[in-house]
Amino acid sequence: MNELKGIGASNGISKGKAYILKDNMPEIKEKKIKDAKKEIKKFEDALEISSKQISLLKEGAIEKLGQEKAMVFDAHLGILLDPEMDSQVKSKIESEKVNASFAVMTVAETFKQMFLSMEDDYMKERAADVSDVTTRIIKNIEGIEIKDLTLIDEEVIIIAHDLTPSETSQLNAKFVKGFVTEIGGRTSHSAIMARSLEIPAVVGTGSDIFNIKENSNLLIDGSTGEILINPSEKLITKFNKKAIELEEKKKIEATFKDKESISKDGWKTKVAANIGSPADIDAVLKNGSDGVGLFRTEFLYMDAENWPTEDEQFEAYKKVLESVDHKIVIRTLDIGGDKKLNYYKFPYEMNPFLGYRAIRLQLDKLDIFDTQIRALLRASVYGKLAVNIPMIATIDEFKAVKERFAKIAKELKSEKIKIGEYELGIMVEVPSVVEMADKFAKHADFFSVGTNDLIQYTFAADRMSEYVSYLYQPFNPAILRKLKTIIDASHKEGKWTAICGEMAGDPLLAPVLVGMGLDEFSMSATSILEIRRLISEINKEEAQKLVDKVLDVETDTEVKALIQKFLDDNKITI
Ligand code: PEP
Ligand code: MG
Protein backbone atom coordinates (compact mmCIF):
# COMPACT_ATOMS: atom_id res chain seq x y z
CA MET A 1 0.00 0.00 0.00
CA ASN A 2 1.55 3.30 -0.97
CA GLU A 3 -1.38 5.61 -1.48
CA LEU A 4 -4.66 6.30 0.32
CA LYS A 5 -7.41 8.80 -0.24
CA GLY A 6 -9.62 10.67 2.20
CA ILE A 7 -11.50 13.95 2.29
CA GLY A 8 -9.30 17.04 1.95
CA ALA A 9 -10.10 19.05 5.10
CA SER A 10 -7.39 21.68 5.51
CA ASN A 11 -5.32 22.89 2.56
CA GLY A 12 -1.58 22.58 2.35
CA ILE A 13 1.04 19.99 1.59
CA SER A 14 3.14 18.51 4.35
CA LYS A 15 5.59 15.75 5.16
CA GLY A 16 6.33 13.92 8.37
CA LYS A 17 6.72 10.56 10.06
CA ALA A 18 3.56 8.60 10.78
CA TYR A 19 2.58 8.91 14.42
CA ILE A 20 -0.17 6.41 15.11
CA LEU A 21 -2.62 7.17 17.85
CA LYS A 22 -4.72 4.11 18.55
CA ASP A 23 -6.31 2.75 21.68
CA ASN A 24 -3.78 0.09 22.68
CA MET A 25 -5.12 -0.79 26.12
CA PRO A 26 -5.17 -4.60 26.41
CA GLU A 27 -7.93 -6.53 28.14
CA ILE A 28 -6.89 -7.02 31.77
CA LYS A 29 -7.68 -10.45 33.16
CA GLU A 30 -7.35 -11.76 36.70
CA LYS A 31 -4.26 -13.93 37.12
CA LYS A 32 -3.30 -15.80 40.30
CA ILE A 33 0.26 -14.98 41.35
CA LYS A 34 2.67 -16.62 43.79
CA ASP A 35 5.07 -13.80 44.56
CA ALA A 36 3.07 -10.86 45.97
CA LYS A 37 6.24 -8.87 46.71
CA LYS A 38 7.29 -8.98 43.05
CA GLU A 39 3.84 -7.84 41.97
CA ILE A 40 3.85 -4.96 44.49
CA LYS A 41 7.26 -3.91 43.18
CA LYS A 42 5.81 -3.82 39.63
CA PHE A 43 3.03 -1.56 40.92
CA GLU A 44 5.49 0.74 42.73
CA ASP A 45 7.75 1.01 39.66
CA ALA A 46 4.74 1.86 37.51
CA LEU A 47 3.74 4.58 39.99
CA GLU A 48 7.20 6.10 39.77
CA ILE A 49 7.26 6.09 35.96
CA SER A 50 3.71 7.47 35.80
CA SER A 51 4.62 10.25 38.21
CA LYS A 52 7.57 11.27 36.02
CA GLN A 53 5.42 11.20 32.89
CA ILE A 54 2.69 13.35 34.44
CA SER A 55 5.23 15.85 35.78
CA LEU A 56 6.69 16.18 32.28
CA LEU A 57 3.23 16.70 30.83
CA LYS A 58 2.59 19.35 33.45
CA GLU A 59 5.79 21.23 32.56
CA GLY A 60 4.87 21.15 28.88
CA ALA A 61 1.33 22.34 29.61
CA ILE A 62 2.57 25.25 31.76
CA GLU A 63 4.82 26.35 28.91
CA LYS A 64 2.20 26.03 26.16
CA LEU A 65 -1.12 26.60 27.89
CA GLY A 66 -0.34 28.44 31.11
CA GLN A 67 -0.37 27.62 34.81
CA GLU A 68 -4.14 27.38 35.12
CA LYS A 69 -4.63 24.84 32.32
CA ALA A 70 -1.80 22.75 33.75
CA MET A 71 -3.67 22.31 37.02
CA VAL A 72 -5.39 19.22 35.74
CA PHE A 73 -2.05 17.43 36.04
CA ASP A 74 -1.84 18.34 39.73
CA ALA A 75 -5.16 16.58 40.15
CA HIS A 76 -3.69 13.57 38.32
CA LEU A 77 -0.62 13.53 40.56
CA GLY A 78 -2.94 13.75 43.58
CA ILE A 79 -4.77 10.60 42.47
CA LEU A 80 -1.51 8.84 41.70
CA LEU A 81 -0.12 9.51 45.16
CA ASP A 82 -3.37 8.91 47.03
CA PRO A 83 -2.42 6.76 50.08
CA GLU A 84 -5.87 5.14 50.18
CA MET A 85 -5.57 3.86 46.63
CA ASP A 86 -1.99 2.74 47.24
CA SER A 87 -2.91 0.67 50.28
CA GLN A 88 -6.04 -0.82 48.69
CA VAL A 89 -4.09 -2.01 45.63
CA LYS A 90 -1.29 -3.51 47.75
CA SER A 91 -3.62 -5.27 50.15
CA LYS A 92 -5.58 -6.72 47.22
CA ILE A 93 -2.40 -8.11 45.69
CA GLU A 94 -1.33 -9.58 49.05
CA SER A 95 -4.59 -10.97 50.32
CA GLU A 96 -6.11 -12.17 47.04
CA LYS A 97 -2.81 -13.08 45.33
CA VAL A 98 -3.81 -11.33 42.08
CA ASN A 99 -1.71 -9.60 39.42
CA ALA A 100 -0.95 -5.87 39.89
CA SER A 101 -2.84 -4.68 36.77
CA PHE A 102 -5.99 -6.49 37.85
CA ALA A 103 -5.69 -5.06 41.37
CA VAL A 104 -5.32 -1.51 40.01
CA MET A 105 -8.25 -2.01 37.64
CA THR A 106 -10.65 -3.23 40.36
CA VAL A 107 -9.61 -0.60 42.91
CA ALA A 108 -9.96 2.08 40.22
CA GLU A 109 -13.48 0.85 39.53
CA THR A 110 -14.51 1.35 43.19
CA PHE A 111 -13.01 4.85 43.20
CA LYS A 112 -14.78 5.73 39.95
CA GLN A 113 -18.12 4.48 41.29
CA MET A 114 -17.60 6.52 44.44
CA PHE A 115 -17.09 9.72 42.42
CA LEU A 116 -19.96 8.95 40.05
CA SER A 117 -22.39 8.51 42.97
CA MET A 118 -21.67 12.03 44.26
CA GLU A 119 -24.28 14.75 43.83
CA ASP A 120 -21.88 17.43 42.68
CA ASP A 121 -21.26 17.48 38.89
CA TYR A 122 -17.67 18.55 39.41
CA MET A 123 -16.92 15.59 41.70
CA LYS A 124 -18.68 13.23 39.28
CA GLU A 125 -16.27 14.27 36.59
CA ARG A 126 -13.27 13.28 38.75
CA ALA A 127 -14.14 9.69 37.75
CA ALA A 128 -12.65 10.51 34.33
CA ASP A 129 -9.38 11.61 35.98
CA VAL A 130 -9.22 8.33 37.96
CA SER A 131 -9.70 6.50 34.69
CA ASP A 132 -6.94 8.47 32.96
CA VAL A 133 -4.41 7.95 35.73
CA THR A 134 -5.11 4.28 36.39
CA THR A 135 -5.01 3.47 32.66
CA ARG A 136 -1.56 5.04 32.63
CA ILE A 137 -0.46 2.96 35.66
CA ILE A 138 -1.74 -0.27 34.08
CA LYS A 139 0.00 0.48 30.76
CA ASN A 140 3.22 1.10 32.65
CA ILE A 141 2.85 -2.17 34.56
CA GLU A 142 2.26 -4.02 31.28
CA GLY A 143 5.08 -2.19 29.50
CA ILE A 144 2.71 -0.72 26.88
CA GLU A 145 3.73 2.44 25.08
CA ILE A 146 1.89 5.61 26.12
CA LYS A 147 1.53 8.42 23.61
CA ASP A 148 1.18 11.93 24.94
CA LEU A 149 0.43 14.41 22.15
CA THR A 150 1.95 17.34 24.00
CA LEU A 151 5.33 15.58 24.20
CA ILE A 152 5.81 15.21 20.43
CA ASP A 153 9.18 16.72 19.53
CA GLU A 154 9.84 15.65 15.94
CA GLU A 155 8.00 16.39 12.70
CA VAL A 156 5.05 14.01 12.50
CA ILE A 157 1.72 13.44 10.83
CA ILE A 158 -0.77 12.09 13.33
CA ILE A 159 -3.00 9.20 12.34
CA ALA A 160 -6.03 8.75 14.57
CA HIS A 161 -9.62 7.60 14.68
CA ASP A 162 -10.60 11.24 15.33
CA LEU A 163 -9.16 14.10 17.35
CA THR A 164 -11.35 15.89 19.85
CA PRO A 165 -11.46 19.70 19.56
CA SER A 166 -9.45 20.05 22.77
CA GLU A 167 -6.81 17.57 21.55
CA THR A 168 -6.60 19.47 18.28
CA SER A 169 -6.19 22.80 20.03
CA GLN A 170 -3.23 21.43 22.01
CA LEU A 171 -1.29 20.28 18.95
CA ASN A 172 2.04 21.99 18.57
CA ALA A 173 2.14 23.12 14.95
CA LYS A 174 5.93 23.24 15.10
CA PHE A 175 6.10 19.46 15.17
CA VAL A 176 2.65 18.27 14.13
CA LYS A 177 2.79 18.86 10.39
CA GLY A 178 -0.62 17.42 9.64
CA PHE A 179 -3.17 14.85 10.63
CA VAL A 180 -5.23 12.14 9.08
CA THR A 181 -8.38 10.78 10.70
CA GLU A 182 -10.39 7.64 10.08
CA ILE A 183 -13.76 9.37 10.51
CA GLY A 184 -15.19 12.83 9.87
CA GLY A 185 -15.98 15.18 7.01
CA ARG A 186 -15.01 18.71 5.92
CA THR A 187 -17.19 20.22 8.62
CA SER A 188 -16.29 17.97 11.56
CA HIS A 189 -14.79 20.07 14.31
CA SER A 190 -11.32 18.59 14.03
CA ALA A 191 -11.32 19.70 10.37
CA ILE A 192 -12.41 23.22 11.30
CA MET A 193 -9.71 23.42 13.98
CA ALA A 194 -7.07 22.21 11.52
CA ARG A 195 -7.95 25.06 9.17
CA SER A 196 -7.73 27.64 11.91
CA LEU A 197 -4.38 26.24 13.08
CA GLU A 198 -3.21 26.13 9.43
CA ILE A 199 -2.32 22.44 9.76
CA PRO A 200 -2.97 20.39 6.59
CA ALA A 201 -5.46 17.61 7.29
CA VAL A 202 -7.21 14.72 5.58
CA VAL A 203 -10.27 13.17 7.24
CA GLY A 204 -12.71 10.29 6.71
CA THR A 205 -10.18 7.87 5.22
CA GLY A 206 -11.76 4.73 6.70
CA SER A 207 -9.88 2.15 8.77
CA ASP A 208 -7.21 1.43 6.11
CA ILE A 209 -5.06 4.16 7.62
CA PHE A 210 -4.28 1.86 10.50
CA ASN A 211 -2.37 -0.38 8.05
CA ILE A 212 0.22 2.39 7.79
CA LYS A 213 3.32 1.48 9.79
CA GLU A 214 4.53 3.74 12.57
CA ASN A 215 7.35 6.07 11.41
CA SER A 216 6.64 5.55 7.69
CA ASN A 217 7.37 8.67 5.67
CA LEU A 218 4.10 10.36 4.81
CA LEU A 219 3.17 13.16 2.47
CA ILE A 220 -0.34 14.56 2.60
CA ASP A 221 -2.22 17.00 0.41
CA GLY A 222 -4.97 18.60 2.49
CA SER A 223 -6.79 19.99 -0.54
CA THR A 224 -7.13 16.76 -2.54
CA GLY A 225 -7.19 14.30 0.38
CA GLU A 226 -4.19 12.35 -0.96
CA ILE A 227 -1.96 10.44 1.46
CA LEU A 228 1.30 9.08 0.05
CA ILE A 229 3.14 6.44 2.05
CA ASN A 230 6.93 6.29 1.63
CA PRO A 231 6.68 8.32 -1.62
CA SER A 232 9.33 8.15 -4.35
CA GLU A 233 11.73 11.06 -5.02
CA LYS A 234 9.77 11.77 -8.20
CA LEU A 235 6.50 12.16 -6.32
CA ILE A 236 8.16 14.30 -3.64
CA THR A 237 9.46 16.65 -6.36
CA LYS A 238 5.99 16.87 -7.91
CA PHE A 239 4.41 17.79 -4.59
CA ASN A 240 7.19 20.24 -3.72
CA LYS A 241 6.36 22.07 -6.95
CA LYS A 242 2.71 22.22 -5.95
CA ALA A 243 3.70 23.58 -2.53
CA ILE A 244 5.74 26.35 -4.22
CA GLU A 245 2.75 27.29 -6.42
CA LEU A 246 0.61 27.57 -3.31
CA GLU A 247 3.18 29.90 -1.76
CA GLU A 248 3.15 32.12 -4.88
CA LYS A 249 -0.63 32.35 -4.74
CA LYS A 250 -0.45 33.35 -1.07
CA LYS A 251 1.98 36.17 -1.89
CA ILE A 252 -0.48 37.71 -4.36
CA GLU A 253 -3.34 37.38 -1.92
CA ALA A 254 -1.33 39.04 0.83
CA THR A 255 -1.65 42.32 -1.07
CA PHE A 256 -5.39 42.28 -0.26
CA LYS A 257 -4.81 42.64 3.46
CA ASP A 258 -5.66 46.32 3.77
CA LYS A 259 -8.16 46.46 0.92
CA GLU A 260 -11.93 46.75 1.13
CA SER A 261 -14.08 43.71 0.37
CA ILE A 262 -15.60 45.01 -2.83
CA SER A 263 -16.73 43.46 -6.12
CA LYS A 264 -15.38 44.46 -9.51
CA ASP A 265 -18.43 46.68 -10.08
CA GLY A 266 -18.22 48.35 -6.68
CA TRP A 267 -20.65 46.36 -4.49
CA LYS A 268 -19.42 46.23 -0.89
CA THR A 269 -19.56 43.26 1.42
CA LYS A 270 -17.57 41.99 4.42
CA VAL A 271 -15.12 39.14 4.78
CA ALA A 272 -14.79 38.24 8.45
CA ALA A 273 -13.15 35.57 10.58
CA ASN A 274 -14.38 32.65 12.65
CA ILE A 275 -12.57 32.33 15.97
CA GLY A 276 -12.61 30.03 19.00
CA SER A 277 -10.84 32.12 21.62
CA PRO A 278 -9.15 35.50 22.22
CA ALA A 279 -5.88 33.77 21.26
CA ASP A 280 -7.11 33.77 17.63
CA ILE A 281 -7.15 37.58 17.43
CA ASP A 282 -3.63 37.62 15.98
CA ALA A 283 -4.80 35.67 12.94
CA VAL A 284 -7.81 38.02 12.59
CA LEU A 285 -5.55 41.08 12.50
CA LYS A 286 -2.84 39.41 10.41
CA ASN A 287 -5.34 38.61 7.67
CA GLY A 288 -6.98 42.04 7.61
CA SER A 289 -10.39 40.68 8.55
CA ASP A 290 -13.54 42.85 8.45
CA GLY A 291 -14.29 41.77 12.01
CA VAL A 292 -15.34 38.50 13.59
CA GLY A 293 -18.38 36.81 12.07
CA LEU A 294 -18.41 33.93 14.53
CA PHE A 295 -16.79 33.58 17.94
CA ARG A 296 -17.53 29.99 18.96
CA THR A 297 -17.68 30.45 22.75
CA GLU A 298 -17.95 26.73 23.44
CA PHE A 299 -14.16 26.44 23.40
CA LEU A 300 -14.05 28.62 26.55
CA TYR A 301 -16.23 25.99 28.17
CA MET A 302 -14.46 22.97 26.69
CA ASP A 303 -11.00 24.11 27.74
CA ALA A 304 -12.10 24.75 31.33
CA GLU A 305 -12.23 22.48 34.36
CA ASN A 306 -15.68 23.71 35.32
CA TRP A 307 -18.39 26.04 33.94
CA PRO A 308 -16.53 29.32 33.24
CA THR A 309 -17.57 32.09 35.62
CA GLU A 310 -19.19 35.37 34.56
CA ASP A 311 -15.92 37.23 35.10
CA GLU A 312 -13.84 34.71 33.13
CA GLN A 313 -16.23 35.03 30.20
CA PHE A 314 -16.46 38.80 30.51
CA GLU A 315 -12.65 39.09 30.26
CA ALA A 316 -12.55 36.93 27.12
CA TYR A 317 -15.36 38.82 25.36
CA LYS A 318 -13.96 42.21 26.39
CA LYS A 319 -10.53 41.30 25.04
CA VAL A 320 -11.91 40.42 21.60
CA LEU A 321 -14.20 43.47 21.47
CA GLU A 322 -11.39 45.82 22.46
CA SER A 323 -8.81 44.36 20.09
CA VAL A 324 -10.79 44.40 16.86
CA ASP A 325 -12.34 47.64 15.66
CA HIS A 326 -15.14 46.01 13.68
CA LYS A 327 -18.33 44.14 14.47
CA ILE A 328 -17.80 41.03 16.61
CA VAL A 329 -20.45 38.33 16.43
CA ILE A 330 -20.31 36.22 19.57
CA ARG A 331 -22.27 33.00 19.53
CA THR A 332 -23.77 31.75 22.79
CA LEU A 333 -22.78 28.30 23.99
CA ASP A 334 -23.16 25.65 21.28
CA ILE A 335 -22.35 22.50 23.18
CA GLY A 336 -23.56 18.95 22.51
CA GLY A 337 -23.37 16.90 19.32
CA ASP A 338 -19.66 16.13 19.04
CA LYS A 339 -18.71 18.87 21.54
CA LYS A 340 -18.58 17.57 25.10
CA LEU A 341 -17.48 18.96 28.47
CA ASN A 342 -15.16 17.30 31.00
CA TYR A 343 -17.29 18.44 33.91
CA TYR A 344 -20.80 17.76 32.70
CA LYS A 345 -22.35 14.45 31.78
CA PHE A 346 -24.79 14.78 28.90
CA PRO A 347 -27.89 12.58 29.02
CA TYR A 348 -27.59 9.48 26.83
CA GLU A 349 -29.28 10.04 23.47
CA MET A 350 -29.44 7.96 20.31
CA ASN A 351 -28.83 11.01 18.11
CA PRO A 352 -26.94 13.72 20.02
CA PHE A 353 -26.82 16.00 16.94
CA LEU A 354 -30.62 16.03 17.02
CA GLY A 355 -30.83 16.27 20.76
CA TYR A 356 -29.95 18.23 23.83
CA ARG A 357 -27.56 20.85 22.51
CA ALA A 358 -26.93 24.58 22.14
CA ILE A 359 -29.91 26.82 22.92
CA ARG A 360 -32.04 23.80 23.84
CA LEU A 361 -29.67 23.08 26.72
CA GLN A 362 -29.33 26.73 27.73
CA LEU A 363 -33.05 27.40 27.85
CA ASP A 364 -33.23 24.37 30.13
CA LYS A 365 -30.27 25.37 32.30
CA LEU A 366 -31.08 29.02 32.80
CA ASP A 367 -28.36 29.62 35.39
CA ILE A 368 -25.75 28.72 32.76
CA PHE A 369 -27.47 30.87 30.15
CA ASP A 370 -27.90 33.86 32.48
CA THR A 371 -24.20 33.81 33.41
CA GLN A 372 -23.26 34.01 29.75
CA ILE A 373 -25.80 36.75 28.99
CA ARG A 374 -24.53 38.84 31.94
CA ALA A 375 -20.93 38.49 30.73
CA LEU A 376 -21.92 39.43 27.17
CA LEU A 377 -23.98 42.46 28.15
CA ARG A 378 -21.27 43.71 30.51
CA ALA A 379 -18.73 43.39 27.68
CA SER A 380 -20.99 45.18 25.18
CA VAL A 381 -19.60 48.60 26.15
CA TYR A 382 -16.13 47.66 24.87
CA GLY A 383 -16.86 47.37 21.13
CA LYS A 384 -19.40 46.59 18.43
CA LEU A 385 -21.17 43.51 19.74
CA ALA A 386 -23.62 41.24 17.97
CA VAL A 387 -24.86 38.10 19.74
CA ASN A 388 -25.93 35.11 17.80
CA ILE A 389 -28.03 32.16 19.05
CA PRO A 390 -27.24 28.64 17.78
CA MET A 391 -29.73 25.93 16.80
CA ILE A 392 -32.86 28.04 17.02
CA ALA A 393 -35.77 26.01 15.60
CA THR A 394 -38.91 27.94 16.55
CA ILE A 395 -40.06 31.53 16.98
CA ASP A 396 -41.02 30.72 20.58
CA GLU A 397 -37.44 29.74 21.39
CA PHE A 398 -36.14 33.02 20.03
CA LYS A 399 -38.79 34.99 21.92
CA ALA A 400 -37.73 33.19 25.12
CA VAL A 401 -34.13 34.19 24.38
CA LYS A 402 -35.08 37.82 23.87
CA GLU A 403 -37.04 37.84 27.12
CA ARG A 404 -34.01 36.44 28.94
CA PHE A 405 -31.77 39.15 27.51
CA ALA A 406 -34.31 41.82 28.51
CA LYS A 407 -34.57 40.41 32.04
CA ILE A 408 -30.79 40.35 32.53
CA ALA A 409 -30.44 43.85 31.04
CA LYS A 410 -32.96 45.11 33.62
CA GLU A 411 -31.08 43.40 36.44
CA LEU A 412 -27.77 44.90 35.32
CA LYS A 413 -29.33 48.35 35.08
CA SER A 414 -30.66 48.04 38.62
CA GLU A 415 -27.10 47.15 39.69
CA LYS A 416 -25.93 50.33 37.92
CA ILE A 417 -23.86 48.33 35.42
CA LYS A 418 -23.61 49.92 31.98
CA ILE A 419 -24.74 48.11 28.84
CA GLY A 420 -23.78 49.20 25.32
CA GLU A 421 -25.73 48.76 22.11
CA TYR A 422 -25.78 45.27 20.64
CA GLU A 423 -27.58 43.25 17.98
CA LEU A 424 -29.30 39.92 18.62
CA GLY A 425 -29.44 37.46 15.75
CA ILE A 426 -30.11 33.85 14.83
CA MET A 427 -27.89 31.09 13.53
CA VAL A 428 -29.87 29.61 10.66
CA GLU A 429 -29.04 25.92 10.92
CA VAL A 430 -32.40 24.19 11.18
CA PRO A 431 -34.60 23.95 8.05
CA SER A 432 -37.69 25.12 9.99
CA VAL A 433 -36.08 28.58 10.26
CA VAL A 434 -35.69 28.78 6.48
CA GLU A 435 -39.36 27.93 6.01
CA MET A 436 -40.28 30.73 8.42
CA ALA A 437 -37.49 33.14 7.41
CA ASP A 438 -39.95 35.97 6.62
CA LYS A 439 -41.37 35.77 10.15
CA PHE A 440 -38.00 35.29 11.88
CA ALA A 441 -36.65 38.34 10.03
CA LYS A 442 -39.13 40.50 11.93
CA HIS A 443 -37.75 39.36 15.30
CA ALA A 444 -34.03 38.98 14.65
CA ASP A 445 -31.53 41.77 13.96
CA PHE A 446 -29.60 39.51 11.59
CA PHE A 447 -29.19 35.98 10.30
CA SER A 448 -25.98 34.01 10.27
CA VAL A 449 -26.25 30.82 8.31
CA GLY A 450 -24.51 27.81 9.84
CA THR A 451 -24.30 25.87 6.62
CA ASN A 452 -22.40 22.98 8.22
CA ASP A 453 -25.47 22.10 10.23
CA LEU A 454 -28.02 23.38 7.71
CA ILE A 455 -26.61 20.94 5.15
CA GLN A 456 -26.59 18.02 7.56
CA TYR A 457 -30.20 18.67 8.60
CA THR A 458 -31.42 19.33 5.04
CA PHE A 459 -29.99 16.09 3.68
CA ALA A 460 -30.45 14.16 6.95
CA ALA A 461 -26.76 13.21 6.78
CA ASP A 462 -24.56 13.17 9.90
CA ARG A 463 -21.68 15.60 9.34
CA MET A 464 -19.36 13.25 11.26
CA SER A 465 -20.00 10.18 9.13
CA GLU A 466 -17.66 9.42 6.26
CA TYR A 467 -20.22 6.90 4.94
CA VAL A 468 -22.67 9.64 4.01
CA SER A 469 -20.15 12.37 3.29
CA TYR A 470 -21.29 12.38 -0.37
CA LEU A 471 -24.40 14.12 0.95
CA TYR A 472 -22.40 17.11 2.15
CA GLN A 473 -23.53 19.03 -0.95
CA PRO A 474 -23.09 22.77 -0.54
CA PHE A 475 -23.56 23.17 -4.30
CA ASN A 476 -26.89 21.38 -4.40
CA PRO A 477 -29.71 23.71 -5.52
CA ALA A 478 -31.61 22.54 -2.41
CA ILE A 479 -29.10 24.47 -0.31
CA LEU A 480 -28.63 27.40 -2.68
CA ARG A 481 -32.38 28.00 -2.83
CA LYS A 482 -32.46 28.06 0.97
CA LEU A 483 -29.68 30.66 1.06
CA LYS A 484 -31.54 32.84 -1.42
CA THR A 485 -34.72 32.62 0.66
CA ILE A 486 -32.86 33.63 3.82
CA ILE A 487 -30.92 36.52 2.28
CA ASP A 488 -34.02 37.91 0.54
CA ALA A 489 -36.14 37.62 3.71
CA SER A 490 -33.57 39.54 5.74
CA HIS A 491 -33.20 42.29 3.14
CA LYS A 492 -36.96 42.71 2.93
CA GLU A 493 -36.96 43.66 6.62
CA GLY A 494 -33.85 45.83 6.31
CA LYS A 495 -31.71 43.24 8.10
CA TRP A 496 -28.47 41.53 7.08
CA THR A 497 -27.31 37.97 6.47
CA ALA A 498 -23.94 36.34 6.99
CA ILE A 499 -22.73 32.84 6.31
CA CYS A 500 -20.38 31.51 8.97
CA GLY A 501 -20.42 27.85 7.95
CA GLU A 502 -17.62 26.44 5.81
CA MET A 503 -19.44 27.33 2.56
CA ALA A 504 -18.45 30.98 3.01
CA GLY A 505 -14.76 30.12 2.57
CA ASP A 506 -15.19 27.87 -0.47
CA PRO A 507 -13.70 29.79 -3.43
CA LEU A 508 -15.89 28.04 -6.00
CA LEU A 509 -19.02 29.33 -4.25
CA ALA A 510 -17.94 32.96 -4.13
CA PRO A 511 -19.60 34.00 -7.44
CA VAL A 512 -22.97 32.59 -6.34
CA LEU A 513 -22.82 34.22 -2.91
CA VAL A 514 -21.81 37.56 -4.44
CA GLY A 515 -24.71 37.22 -6.90
CA MET A 516 -27.13 36.67 -4.00
CA GLY A 517 -25.86 39.79 -2.23
CA LEU A 518 -24.51 38.07 0.89
CA ASP A 519 -23.70 40.79 3.44
CA GLU A 520 -20.91 38.98 5.25
CA PHE A 521 -18.72 35.97 4.48
CA SER A 522 -17.21 34.55 7.70
CA MET A 523 -14.53 31.85 7.61
CA SER A 524 -11.24 30.53 8.98
CA ALA A 525 -8.95 33.58 9.06
CA THR A 526 -6.56 31.84 6.67
CA SER A 527 -9.15 31.90 3.84
CA ILE A 528 -10.03 35.62 4.08
CA LEU A 529 -7.52 37.02 1.61
CA GLU A 530 -8.25 34.39 -1.01
CA ILE A 531 -11.99 35.13 -0.89
CA ARG A 532 -11.45 38.92 -0.86
CA ARG A 533 -9.23 38.64 -3.94
CA LEU A 534 -11.90 36.56 -5.73
CA ILE A 535 -14.72 38.97 -4.83
CA SER A 536 -12.66 41.79 -6.32
CA GLU A 537 -12.65 39.96 -9.67
CA ILE A 538 -16.38 39.21 -9.77
CA ASN A 539 -18.94 41.48 -11.39
CA LYS A 540 -22.02 41.36 -9.15
CA GLU A 541 -24.50 42.06 -11.90
CA GLU A 542 -23.12 39.18 -13.97
CA ALA A 543 -23.10 36.96 -10.89
CA GLN A 544 -26.83 37.65 -10.35
CA LYS A 545 -27.52 36.05 -13.74
CA LEU A 546 -25.47 33.06 -12.62
CA VAL A 547 -27.68 32.76 -9.52
CA ASP A 548 -30.83 32.51 -11.67
CA LYS A 549 -29.19 29.67 -13.59
CA VAL A 550 -27.91 27.66 -10.61
CA LEU A 551 -31.26 27.80 -8.84
CA ASP A 552 -32.92 26.26 -11.88
CA VAL A 553 -30.82 23.11 -12.39
CA GLU A 554 -31.18 19.74 -10.68
CA THR A 555 -27.85 18.60 -9.31
CA ASP A 556 -24.74 19.87 -7.56
CA THR A 557 -22.63 18.72 -10.53
CA GLU A 558 -24.61 20.97 -12.86
CA VAL A 559 -24.19 23.88 -10.46
CA LYS A 560 -20.40 23.35 -10.30
CA ALA A 561 -20.21 23.24 -14.10
CA LEU A 562 -22.17 26.51 -14.38
CA ILE A 563 -19.89 28.23 -11.87
CA GLN A 564 -16.77 26.94 -13.62
CA LYS A 565 -18.08 28.30 -16.92
CA PHE A 566 -18.72 31.67 -15.27
CA LEU A 567 -15.16 31.73 -13.94
CA ASP A 568 -13.71 30.72 -17.32
CA ASP A 569 -15.81 33.30 -19.20
CA ASN A 570 -14.63 36.01 -16.80
CA LYS A 571 -11.01 34.75 -16.76
CA ILE A 572 -11.04 34.25 -13.00
CA THR A 573 -8.79 31.57 -11.53
CA ILE A 574 -9.25 30.01 -8.11
C1 PEP B 1 -22.37 25.69 11.26
O1 PEP B 1 -23.13 24.81 11.68
O2 PEP B 1 -22.22 25.95 10.05
C2 PEP B 1 -21.57 26.49 12.20
C3 PEP B 1 -20.92 27.57 11.81
O3 PEP B 1 -21.50 26.06 13.47
P1 PEP B 1 -20.64 24.81 13.96
O4 PEP B 1 -19.78 24.36 12.82
O5 PEP B 1 -19.87 25.27 15.14
O6 PEP B 1 -21.71 23.81 14.30
MG1 MG C 1 -23.59 24.70 13.78
Tab-separated table of C-alpha atoms in Angstrom, residues 34 45 97 104 128 138 144 156 185 193 218 222 224 273-274 319 361 366 389 395 400 448 475 502 564:
chain	number	residue	atom	x	y	z
A	34	LYS	CA	2.666	-16.621	43.792
A	45	ASP	CA	7.749	1.008	39.664
A	97	LYS	CA	-2.813	-13.077	45.327
A	104	VAL	CA	-5.320	-1.509	40.006
A	128	ALA	CA	-12.654	10.506	34.327
A	138	ILE	CA	-1.740	-0.267	34.080
A	144	ILE	CA	2.709	-0.717	26.879
A	156	VAL	CA	5.049	14.006	12.497
A	185	GLY	CA	-15.979	15.181	7.010
A	193	MET	CA	-9.712	23.418	13.979
A	218	LEU	CA	4.100	10.356	4.815
A	222	GLY	CA	-4.968	18.604	2.489
A	224	THR	CA	-7.133	16.764	-2.542
A	273	ALA	CA	-13.151	35.572	10.583
A	274	ASN	CA	-14.384	32.650	12.653
A	319	LYS	CA	-10.534	41.296	25.039
A	361	LEU	CA	-29.672	23.085	26.724
A	366	LEU	CA	-31.083	29.024	32.800
A	389	ILE	CA	-28.031	32.160	19.052
A	395	ILE	CA	-40.064	31.535	16.984
A	400	ALA	CA	-37.732	33.188	25.117
A	448	SER	CA	-25.981	34.013	10.273
A	475	PHE	CA	-23.557	23.174	-4.296
A	502	GLU	CA	-17.618	26.443	5.807
A	564	GLN	CA	-16.770	26.936	-13.618
